[in-house]
Structure formats: structure tokens, C-alpha cells
Coordinates of C-alpha atoms in Angstrom, one line a residue:
M1 CA 125.7 101.3 149.4
P2 CA 127.8 103.3 146.9
A3 CA 127.7 107.0 146.9
S4 CA 126.4 107.1 143.3
P5 CA 126.8 105.5 139.9
L6 CA 128.5 108.7 138.6
D7 CA 131.8 108.5 136.9
N8 CA 134.5 110.6 138.7
Q9 CA 135.6 112.1 135.4
L10 CA 132.1 113.3 134.7
I11 CA 132.0 115.1 138.0
V12 CA 135.4 116.7 137.4
T13 CA 134.3 117.9 133.9
L14 CA 131.1 119.4 135.2
D15 CA 132.9 121.1 138.2
R16 CA 135.2 122.9 135.8
D17 CA 132.2 124.9 134.5
I18 CA 131.8 126.7 137.9
V19 CA 133.1 130.2 138.0
S20 CA 135.7 129.9 140.8
S21 CA 139.1 131.3 141.3
S22 CA 139.5 130.7 145.0
G23 CA 140.7 127.1 144.9
E24 CA 138.4 126.3 147.8
T25 CA 136.1 123.4 147.8
V26 CA 133.3 122.0 150.0
P27 CA 132.2 118.4 150.3
V28 CA 128.8 117.4 148.9
I29 CA 127.2 114.4 150.5
A30 CA 125.2 111.7 148.6
P31 CA 121.9 111.3 150.5
F32 CA 121.4 107.6 149.8
S33 CA 124.7 106.6 151.3
G34 CA 126.0 109.5 153.4
L35 CA 129.3 109.3 151.6
V36 CA 131.1 112.2 150.0
L37 CA 129.8 112.5 146.4
H38 CA 132.4 115.1 145.3
E39 CA 134.3 118.2 146.4
L40 CA 132.6 121.3 144.9
P41 CA 134.6 124.4 143.9
V42 CA 133.4 127.5 145.7
S43 CA 133.0 131.0 144.1
S44 CA 134.0 134.3 145.6
E45 CA 132.3 137.7 145.4
N46 CA 134.8 138.7 142.7
D47 CA 133.9 135.6 140.8
V48 CA 130.3 136.7 140.8
R49 CA 131.2 140.2 139.5
D50 CA 133.4 138.7 136.8
A51 CA 130.6 136.4 135.8
Y52 CA 128.2 139.3 135.4
A53 CA 130.7 141.3 133.4
R54 CA 131.3 138.5 130.9
A55 CA 127.6 137.7 130.7
R56 CA 126.8 141.4 129.8
L57 CA 129.2 141.3 126.9
E58 CA 127.6 138.1 125.5
Q59 CA 124.1 139.2 126.2
L60 CA 124.4 142.1 123.7
A61 CA 125.1 139.7 120.8
W62 CA 122.6 137.2 122.0
A63 CA 119.8 139.8 122.1
R64 CA 120.8 141.0 118.6
A65 CA 120.7 137.5 117.2
G66 CA 116.9 137.5 117.3
F67 CA 114.1 135.3 118.1
A68 CA 114.6 132.8 115.3
H69 CA 118.2 132.1 116.4
R70 CA 117.3 131.7 120.0
R71 CA 114.4 129.4 119.2
A72 CA 116.6 127.1 117.1
V73 CA 119.2 126.9 119.9
L74 CA 116.7 126.2 122.6
L75 CA 115.0 123.5 120.6
R76 CA 118.3 121.8 120.0
A77 CA 118.9 121.9 123.7
H78 CA 115.4 120.4 124.3
D79 CA 116.5 117.3 122.2
L80 CA 119.9 117.0 123.9
V81 CA 118.3 117.0 127.4
L82 CA 116.0 114.1 126.3
E83 CA 119.0 112.2 124.7
R84 CA 121.0 112.6 128.0
R85 CA 118.1 111.8 130.3
E86 CA 119.6 108.7 131.9
R87 CA 122.8 110.4 132.9
M88 CA 120.9 113.4 134.2
L89 CA 118.6 111.1 136.1
D90 CA 121.6 109.5 137.8
I91 CA 122.9 113.0 138.7
V92 CA 119.6 114.2 140.1
Q93 CA 119.2 111.1 142.2
S94 CA 122.8 111.2 143.5
E95 CA 122.4 114.8 144.7
T96 CA 118.8 114.9 146.0
G97 CA 118.0 111.4 147.1
K98 CA 114.7 111.3 145.2
T99 CA 113.3 108.3 143.3
R100 CA 113.9 107.6 139.6
G101 CA 110.3 108.5 138.9
Q102 CA 110.3 111.8 140.7
A103 CA 113.7 112.6 139.0
F104 CA 112.0 111.8 135.6
E105 CA 109.4 114.4 136.4
E106 CA 112.2 117.0 136.4
I107 CA 113.4 115.9 132.9
F108 CA 109.9 116.1 131.6
Q109 CA 109.5 119.6 133.1
V110 CA 112.7 120.8 131.6
A111 CA 111.6 119.6 128.2
S112 CA 108.2 121.3 128.5
V113 CA 109.7 124.6 129.8
T114 CA 112.3 124.7 127.0
R115 CA 109.8 123.9 124.2
Y116 CA 107.3 126.4 125.5
N117 CA 109.7 129.3 125.8
A118 CA 111.5 128.6 122.6
L119 CA 108.1 128.8 120.7
A120 CA 106.3 131.4 122.8
A121 CA 109.0 134.1 123.1
R122 CA 108.4 135.7 119.7
P123 CA 104.6 135.9 119.8
V124 CA 104.7 137.2 123.5
L125 CA 107.6 139.6 123.2
R126 CA 107.6 140.9 119.6
G127 CA 105.4 143.9 120.6
G128 CA 103.2 145.7 118.1
R129 CA 100.7 148.4 117.6
R130 CA 98.4 149.7 120.4
R131 CA 95.4 152.0 120.2
A132 CA 96.5 155.6 120.4
G133 CA 94.9 158.2 122.6
I134 CA 93.8 160.2 119.6
P135 CA 93.1 157.9 116.7
L136 CA 94.6 158.9 113.3
V137 CA 96.4 161.9 114.9
V138 CA 98.8 159.7 116.9
T139 CA 100.1 156.1 116.3
T140 CA 101.5 154.1 119.2
R141 CA 103.6 150.9 119.3
V142 CA 105.1 148.9 122.1
R143 CA 108.4 147.1 121.9
Y144 CA 110.2 144.9 124.5
R145 CA 113.8 145.2 125.3
P146 CA 115.7 142.5 127.4
K147 CA 116.6 143.7 130.8
G148 CA 120.2 142.5 130.6
V149 CA 121.6 139.9 132.9
A150 CA 119.3 138.1 135.4
G151 CA 120.4 136.7 138.7
V152 CA 118.9 133.3 139.4
I153 CA 119.1 131.8 142.9
T154 CA 117.9 128.2 143.1
P155 CA 117.6 125.6 145.9
W156 CA 118.6 122.0 146.1
N157 CA 115.3 120.2 146.0
Y158 CA 114.3 120.4 142.3
P159 CA 117.5 121.6 140.7
L160 CA 116.6 120.9 137.1
S161 CA 112.9 122.1 137.2
L162 CA 113.5 125.3 139.2
A163 CA 116.6 126.2 137.2
A164 CA 114.7 125.7 133.9
M165 CA 111.7 127.8 134.9
D166 CA 113.8 130.9 135.5
V167 CA 116.9 130.5 133.3
I168 CA 115.2 129.4 130.1
P169 CA 112.7 132.2 129.8
A170 CA 115.5 134.6 130.5
L171 CA 117.5 133.2 127.7
A172 CA 114.5 133.1 125.4
A173 CA 113.8 136.8 126.1
G174 CA 117.4 137.7 125.1
C175 CA 118.9 138.0 128.6
G176 CA 122.1 136.5 130.1
V177 CA 122.1 134.6 133.4
V178 CA 124.3 134.3 136.4
Q179 CA 122.9 131.5 138.5
K180 CA 123.8 130.7 142.1
A181 CA 123.3 127.0 142.4
D182 CA 122.8 125.5 145.8
N183 CA 125.9 123.3 146.6
Q184 CA 123.7 120.2 146.8
G185 CA 122.2 120.7 143.3
A186 CA 125.1 122.1 141.4
L187 CA 126.0 119.0 139.4
S188 CA 122.5 118.7 138.1
I189 CA 122.4 122.3 137.0
L190 CA 125.9 122.0 135.4
A191 CA 124.7 119.0 133.5
L192 CA 121.7 120.9 132.2
R193 CA 123.8 123.9 131.3
S194 CA 126.2 121.6 129.4
A195 CA 123.4 120.5 127.1
F196 CA 122.4 124.1 126.4
I197 CA 126.0 125.1 125.7
E198 CA 126.4 122.3 123.2
A199 CA 123.2 123.4 121.6
G200 CA 124.6 126.9 121.0
V201 CA 124.1 129.0 124.1
P202 CA 127.4 131.0 124.5
E203 CA 129.3 129.7 127.5
Q204 CA 129.7 133.1 129.2
L205 CA 126.0 133.9 128.7
W206 CA 124.9 131.5 131.4
S207 CA 127.4 131.3 134.3
V208 CA 127.0 129.2 137.4
V209 CA 128.5 130.3 140.8
T210 CA 128.4 128.4 144.1
G211 CA 129.0 129.0 147.7
D212 CA 127.3 130.1 150.9
G213 CA 124.5 132.6 150.4
S214 CA 125.9 134.8 153.2
T215 CA 129.1 135.1 151.3
I216 CA 128.0 135.6 147.6
G217 CA 124.3 136.0 147.8
S218 CA 124.5 139.8 148.1
A219 CA 126.7 140.1 145.1
V220 CA 124.4 137.9 143.0
T221 CA 121.5 140.2 143.9
N222 CA 123.3 143.5 143.7
E223 CA 124.7 142.9 140.2
A224 CA 121.5 141.7 138.7
D225 CA 119.2 143.6 136.3
F226 CA 116.4 141.3 137.6
I227 CA 116.5 138.7 140.3
C228 CA 114.7 135.4 140.6
F229 CA 114.7 133.6 143.9
T230 CA 113.3 130.3 145.0
G231 CA 113.6 129.3 148.7
S232 CA 112.4 130.1 152.2
T233 CA 110.2 133.1 153.0
A234 CA 112.7 134.5 155.4
T235 CA 115.6 134.5 152.9
G236 CA 113.2 135.7 150.2
K237 CA 112.3 138.8 152.2
R238 CA 116.0 139.7 152.5
V239 CA 116.5 139.3 148.8
A240 CA 113.4 141.4 148.1
A241 CA 114.7 144.2 150.4
Q242 CA 118.1 144.2 148.8
A243 CA 116.6 144.3 145.3
A244 CA 114.3 147.2 146.4
E245 CA 117.3 149.2 147.4
N246 CA 118.6 149.0 143.9
L247 CA 115.1 149.4 142.3
T248 CA 115.7 146.0 140.7
G249 CA 112.7 143.8 139.8
A250 CA 112.3 140.5 141.5
S251 CA 110.2 137.3 141.3
L252 CA 110.1 135.2 144.5
E253 CA 108.7 131.7 145.0
L254 CA 108.8 131.1 148.7
G255 CA 107.4 128.8 151.3
G256 CA 104.1 127.0 151.6
K257 CA 101.8 125.1 154.0
N258 CA 99.7 123.7 151.3
P259 CA 96.2 122.4 152.0
L260 CA 94.2 119.5 150.4
L261 CA 90.4 119.4 150.8
V262 CA 88.7 116.0 150.6
L263 CA 85.0 116.7 150.0
D264 CA 82.3 114.2 151.0
D265 CA 81.5 113.2 147.4
A266 CA 85.1 112.0 146.8
D267 CA 86.0 108.3 146.4
P268 CA 88.0 107.6 149.6
R269 CA 90.3 105.0 148.0
K270 CA 91.2 107.2 145.0
A271 CA 91.5 110.3 147.2
A272 CA 93.9 108.4 149.5
T273 CA 96.1 107.4 146.6
D274 CA 96.1 110.9 145.2
A275 CA 96.8 112.4 148.5
A276 CA 99.8 110.1 149.2
Y277 CA 101.6 111.3 146.1
A278 CA 100.7 114.9 146.7
C279 CA 102.2 114.7 150.2
F280 CA 105.1 112.4 149.8
S281 CA 106.6 112.9 146.4
S282 CA 110.3 113.7 146.8
L283 CA 109.6 112.9 150.5
G284 CA 107.7 116.2 150.8
Q285 CA 110.7 118.3 149.8
L286 CA 108.7 120.3 147.3
C287 CA 107.4 123.8 147.7
V288 CA 103.9 122.8 146.3
S289 CA 103.5 119.5 148.2
I290 CA 100.6 119.0 150.6
E291 CA 101.2 119.4 154.4
R292 CA 97.5 119.8 155.6
I293 CA 94.5 117.7 154.8
Y294 CA 90.9 118.7 155.6
V295 CA 88.5 115.8 155.1
Q296 CA 84.7 116.1 155.5
R297 CA 83.2 113.9 158.2
P298 CA 81.0 111.6 156.0
V299 CA 84.1 110.1 154.3
A300 CA 86.7 110.8 157.0
A301 CA 86.9 107.4 158.6
D302 CA 87.2 105.6 155.2
F303 CA 89.6 108.1 153.8
L304 CA 91.9 108.0 156.9
R305 CA 92.0 104.2 156.9
E306 CA 92.8 104.0 153.2
F307 CA 95.3 106.8 153.4
A308 CA 97.2 105.1 156.2
E309 CA 97.2 101.8 154.3
V310 CA 98.4 103.4 151.1
T311 CA 101.1 105.3 152.9
G312 CA 102.3 102.2 154.8
R313 CA 102.7 100.3 151.6
L314 CA 105.0 102.9 150.0
K315 CA 108.4 101.4 149.2
L316 CA 111.3 103.3 150.5
G317 CA 114.7 102.9 148.9
G318 CA 117.8 104.3 147.2
A319 CA 117.7 102.4 143.9
F320 CA 118.8 104.0 140.7
D321 CA 115.8 102.5 138.8
Y322 CA 112.0 102.6 139.1
S323 CA 111.6 100.0 141.8
T324 CA 110.9 102.4 144.7
D325 CA 108.1 104.8 145.5
V326 CA 109.8 107.1 148.0
G327 CA 113.4 108.2 148.3
S328 CA 115.5 109.9 150.9
L329 CA 115.6 113.3 152.6
T330 CA 118.5 115.3 151.1
T331 CA 120.4 116.7 154.0
Q332 CA 121.0 116.0 157.7
A333 CA 119.3 119.4 158.5
Q334 CA 116.2 118.1 156.7
L335 CA 116.2 114.9 158.8
D336 CA 116.6 116.9 162.0
R337 CA 113.8 119.2 161.1
V338 CA 111.3 116.5 160.2
S339 CA 112.2 114.4 163.3
A340 CA 111.8 117.5 165.5
H341 CA 108.4 118.3 164.1
V342 CA 107.1 114.8 164.6
A343 CA 108.5 114.5 168.1
D344 CA 107.0 117.9 169.1
A345 CA 103.6 117.0 167.8
V346 CA 103.5 113.6 169.5
S347 CA 104.8 115.1 172.8
R348 CA 101.9 117.6 172.7
G349 CA 99.2 114.9 172.0
A350 CA 99.1 114.2 168.3
T351 CA 98.6 110.7 167.1
V352 CA 100.7 109.0 164.5
A353 CA 98.4 107.2 162.0
A354 CA 101.2 106.0 159.8
G355 CA 105.0 106.3 159.7
G356 CA 106.7 108.6 162.2
R357 CA 110.2 107.0 162.3
A358 CA 113.6 107.6 160.8
R359 CA 114.9 104.5 158.9
P360 CA 118.7 104.3 159.2
D361 CA 118.4 100.6 158.3
I362 CA 117.7 101.8 154.7
G363 CA 120.0 104.8 154.6
P364 CA 121.2 107.7 156.8
L365 CA 118.5 110.2 155.7
F366 CA 115.4 108.1 155.2
F367 CA 112.3 108.9 157.1
E368 CA 108.9 107.1 156.9
P369 CA 106.0 109.1 155.3
T370 CA 104.1 110.2 158.3
I371 CA 100.4 111.0 158.9
L372 CA 99.4 112.9 162.0
T373 CA 96.0 113.4 163.5
G374 CA 95.0 115.6 166.4
V375 CA 97.5 118.4 165.4
T376 CA 96.7 121.6 167.3
P377 CA 97.9 125.2 167.0
E378 CA 100.6 125.0 169.7
M379 CA 102.5 122.3 167.7
E380 CA 105.4 123.3 165.5
C381 CA 104.0 121.5 162.4
F382 CA 100.6 123.2 162.7
A383 CA 101.4 126.3 160.7
T384 CA 105.1 126.1 160.0
E385 CA 106.3 124.5 156.8
T386 CA 107.9 121.1 157.6
F387 CA 109.2 120.6 154.0
G388 CA 109.3 116.9 154.6
P389 CA 107.1 113.7 154.7
V390 CA 104.7 114.9 157.4
V391 CA 101.0 115.7 156.9
S392 CA 98.2 116.5 159.3
V393 CA 94.6 115.3 158.8
T394 CA 91.7 117.3 160.3
I395 CA 88.0 116.5 160.1
V396 CA 85.6 119.3 159.0
D397 CA 81.8 119.4 158.6
S398 CA 81.2 121.6 155.5
D399 CA 82.7 123.2 152.4
Q400 CA 82.8 126.5 154.1
E401 CA 84.7 125.2 157.1
A402 CA 87.2 123.5 154.9
I403 CA 87.7 126.7 152.9
L404 CA 88.2 128.8 156.1
A405 CA 90.7 126.2 157.5
A406 CA 92.6 126.1 154.2
N407 CA 92.8 129.9 154.1
S408 CA 93.8 130.2 157.7
S409 CA 97.5 130.4 156.9
A410 CA 100.2 133.0 156.3
F411 CA 101.0 131.1 153.1
G412 CA 99.2 130.7 149.8
L413 CA 101.2 128.8 147.2
N414 CA 99.3 125.7 146.2
A415 CA 96.1 123.8 147.2
S416 CA 94.1 120.8 146.1
V417 CA 90.5 119.8 146.1
L418 CA 89.3 116.2 145.7
S419 CA 85.7 115.8 144.7
G420 CA 83.4 113.7 142.5
S421 CA 81.7 116.9 141.2
P422 CA 83.7 119.2 138.9
R423 CA 81.3 122.1 139.4
R424 CA 81.4 121.8 143.2
A425 CA 85.2 121.4 143.1
F426 CA 85.6 124.6 140.9
R427 CA 83.4 126.6 143.3
V428 CA 85.5 125.5 146.3
A429 CA 88.8 126.0 144.4
A430 CA 87.8 129.6 143.5
A431 CA 87.4 130.5 147.2
I432 CA 90.9 129.3 148.2
E433 CA 93.6 131.9 148.7
A434 CA 96.5 130.3 146.7
G435 CA 98.4 131.0 143.5
S436 CA 97.4 127.6 142.1
V437 CA 94.7 125.1 142.9
N438 CA 94.5 121.5 141.6
I439 CA 91.3 119.6 141.3
N440 CA 91.6 115.8 141.7
E441 CA 95.4 116.1 141.6
G442 CA 97.9 117.3 144.2
Y443 CA 100.2 119.6 142.4
R444 CA 101.2 118.2 139.0
G445 CA 98.3 119.7 137.0
S446 CA 99.3 123.3 137.6
F447 CA 103.1 122.6 138.0
S448 CA 103.2 121.0 134.5
S449 CA 101.0 123.6 132.8
I450 CA 103.9 125.7 131.5
D451 CA 101.5 128.1 129.6
A452 CA 99.9 129.2 132.9
P453 CA 101.5 131.4 135.5
M454 CA 102.8 129.9 138.7
G455 CA 103.5 131.7 142.0
G456 CA 102.2 132.4 145.4
V457 CA 100.2 134.9 147.4
K458 CA 100.6 136.2 151.0
Q459 CA 103.9 135.0 152.4
S460 CA 104.5 132.5 149.5
G461 CA 106.0 135.0 147.2
L462 CA 105.8 137.8 144.6
G463 CA 105.5 137.6 140.8
R464 CA 104.9 134.7 138.5
R465 CA 107.0 132.2 136.5
N466 CA 105.8 130.2 133.5
G467 CA 103.3 131.4 130.8
P468 CA 103.6 134.8 129.1
E469 CA 104.0 136.3 132.6
G470 CA 107.2 134.3 133.0
L471 CA 108.7 135.7 129.8
L472 CA 107.6 139.3 130.5
R473 CA 109.6 139.4 133.7
F474 CA 112.8 139.6 131.7
V475 CA 112.0 142.6 129.5
D476 CA 111.3 146.3 129.8
A477 CA 108.3 147.6 127.9
M478 CA 109.0 150.7 125.7
T479 CA 106.1 152.8 124.2
I480 CA 106.9 154.6 121.0
S481 CA 104.3 157.1 119.7
R482 CA 104.4 159.2 116.6
A483 CA 102.4 162.3 115.6
T484 CA 101.0 161.6 112.1
G485 CA 100.6 165.3 111.1
L486 CA 97.0 164.9 110.2
L487 CA 96.1 167.3 113.0
Q488 CA 98.4 169.5 115.1
L489 CA 98.0 168.9 118.8
P490 CA 97.4 172.1 120.7
R491 CA 100.4 173.8 122.2
L492 CA 99.2 177.4 123.0
G493 CA 96.2 178.6 124.9
R494 CA 94.3 179.7 121.8
E495 CA 94.9 176.4 120.2
F496 CA 93.4 174.6 123.2
A497 CA 90.4 176.9 123.1
G498 CA 89.7 176.0 119.5
L499 CA 90.2 172.2 120.0
A500 CA 88.7 171.7 123.5
G501 CA 85.1 171.3 122.1
P502 CA 86.0 168.8 119.4
M503 CA 88.2 166.7 121.8
L504 CA 85.3 166.5 124.3
L505 CA 83.1 165.4 121.5
L506 CA 85.7 162.8 120.5
A507 CA 85.8 161.4 124.1
R508 CA 82.0 161.0 124.1
V509 CA 82.0 159.3 120.7
L510 CA 84.7 156.9 121.7
K511 CA 82.8 155.9 124.8
A512 CA 79.6 155.5 122.8
V513 CA 81.3 153.1 120.3
R514 CA 83.0 151.3 123.3
R515 CA 86.4 152.2 121.9
R516 CA 89.1 151.7 124.6

């Protein structure tokens, strides 16, 4: 199997856009074949600092250019991404090992994120008048000022989507960006950046650096005016602590152990098909994918039978077209982790209802989508995120038991409820401790809703991306108030004595007319 369909000249061209002066490179492996895809240039701490310095200079002009200019540039980029979709799909598949369909989801997400932020930035961030503390005597306005240059740290699993959801709102808000790309996703990010540069984003405004997090990660965080991080909870805590030392704001999307609840009024066959995609899209290498299923007893037998059949029929493969349902794991470390979790569970008494094996006959990093029953707390996969194609199924007897089981986790990123009754499903969803809950869908409903905030609770993160909240991360609010001169505010004791009574009366009147 070839490493990828990518032209070597394309790789060289993209690699030149990495900020790197060291001359060092690291090999990047193509998951489908195990062959070296390319040698990636590596950045140094000095490269990171230089990237921030250049971005700061560009950011001043970019912010002054205004909303209309930025909107036009981003909308041109939107069109270029769609025009270049086939090449970008090849790149994403080559780096991540996901299927063509799941790579296409990333292209669609990038287009949605770009269009939303291009059009929403002005109405969300233009500021305006606010109600003053003493009407007519004082006027108050709020304006928003870009924070400066954002640091964005993104992982390998969804390189286009996760880059877009942080980088593009930062650009729309008038900020610059220095992005640390994971080595395994750098080509995808560089291809995305190339479209935006051609559309009119200044080259130095959005820089990409690469390398080991232990080498350059601190520099990326220290130099940032705001830091965005997507990755593991353990690393996210270190990023948060470092940002706190600098009093730098941060948004963190971290790990998950996401539950799916199958209520007893759900259609078992449809629920099984929906659950399979929710669990095994991108072979489970997705922060919002499902790793725990709680199914109510009246439909448990039918659901589990259908779920095992649907999962067993999923077609694994490394094709660069739409002929496969499930792709490959991305790295050897991922294969080792998934294999270890399954082996540990089976050794402690869990039952494999489907899958459970690596598939080196297809490719070096393929692993069958796996369903486990009888998973107990002493097993590694019970509460720890696997981040792979492994899901446990547990039978429960009531809505309350399902809710309690779903909430019995240190994480709270995403959840799903499958039910034949929308009213019942909404009631159950509202009781789940998660940043997003999908009804009769696994994750794509909330993930694709760019106008709505996305993020986690508990150990799954801080802050929100997407929606107005995602734009407001990148600006500082400034309140500007003006005394109109209609009435002089008191300054001396005798002036307070004369105005205390009228001001108390004003407070009571404002309450009576429900004036905030």
C-alpha cells in the first residue's frame, strides 16, 4: 500500500511555511501503510518567539482594517477551501488514517466555521450603548478590543476542524495567531492556512510552529495574549497553570468519557446504527465520541444484538475514496493503548461482543471496532478515556439509573440520548452533566452547530468555542462612560446630603418600572 497519493512537491511547498530555523526534521508516518509520509521541519523556542513578534506587527494593521475587510477575506477563504477539498481530503486521510467520509466532515466543518465567524464578528463584537447607572446623567458604551496574538495548540485527530474552531474566530476578531500544530496533523493545517493566505490573510499574521510540546509548548503559552488548547486533561492542566502565572486567559477542550443512553422507547435497530457511528467515527479518536452506553433493560437484548451486527458489518480499509466505513488508528501509541485496554478488560472478566482484534492484514494500525460487556470499575477502560474504537455496554433499569451512571464520571464533554419521545429525551438530557448533549444523534448535532457554544465541564475543560462565546474569547471589553452635564454628581459631603434623598427615590422608581 502506498504511503499516500500526495505529490512530493506539494509536501515540500507546505513544509516551507513552517517557522523553523533549526534545520532539524522528524519523520511523519502515514497510518494506512506505516511508511514515512515526509520529514517535517521542527521549530525552536526562538522560532516561536520570532513568530509572535512578526504576528504582533501584522495584527495591528489587521485590526485597523476593520470588520468589512476581514469578512471579505474570510469569505474568499471559505470558497477556496471548498474548491481545494479533494486535495485537502487526501492530506487529511494521509496524516490521520480516517475514512474519506469522516475527512469530508472536517471540510464541511471548516466551511461552516469560516462562514459563521466572517458574518457574526461585526454584530457580536461591534459593541454599543449600555444602560447607565443614572439615566440621562451618564451615558455608557462598551467597545471590544482584540487581545493581540492568540496561541493555539491543536492535536492530530481532527487537524482541520480543531484548527478552524480556534484560529478563524481569532482572525475574525482582529487577532493574530501562532499555532503549534501536532507533527501528525501539520500538513493538513498548512494546507488550510495556504487557502487563507491566498484569500488575503497576511502570511505573518497566522504562523505555524511544530515540535515536541516539552520543547516549545512553554514558549507558545508564555508569549500568547490568549491561549487555546485542545488535548488531554493532564496536559491541559499544565497549560492552564502556566497561563495563570501570566494572568493569560485560556480556553481548554480536554478529555471525555462520553455516555450514550438508550431509553426503552427507542427503536433498537436505529439506535444500534446511530450508536455505531457515534462510537467508531474516526475509529473513536474524537474527543466527543461515545465510550459508554447505558441501555434500559426492555430493549437491551435487541439493541445489543443489532449493535453487534452493525458493528461487525463495518468495512475497514485505507481507501482514498468513499468505499470504507472505518479507517485506521493514527499512531502506534494509539494502537498500543487500545490493545492494552481491551486485553486488560478481557483478563478481568469482560466479554467481547464484537471486534476486539488488531488487523495487521489490512494495515499496521487497524483495529476492529469493539463492543465490551461486563466492564467493571477495576478495568482500565471503565473510567479512563480510551480514545479509540472501544465501547462498553451496561444494562440499567430506569431513566434515573441511566442519568446517575452517565454523571458518575470525572468528565463532562458530550453525551447522547436515544429515545422515541422528544419530551422525555429533553428531560433526560437536561439532567446530564455535560457541555453538550445530542438527542437521537451521537455528536454531530452539537458539533456542527457553530452558532452554539461547545466545551466541557468538570475535567473536560474550561471556556467555550463556537457561537458568540467563541468570538468573545479573543477580545477585551472596555466600558466608556460620559457625564452628560445634565446634573453634577456629588463630590462633597454637602452635595451628597442634598442628593441622597432624590437618588434613593430614583432607585425605588427604577425597581418599580423594572429598569435594569
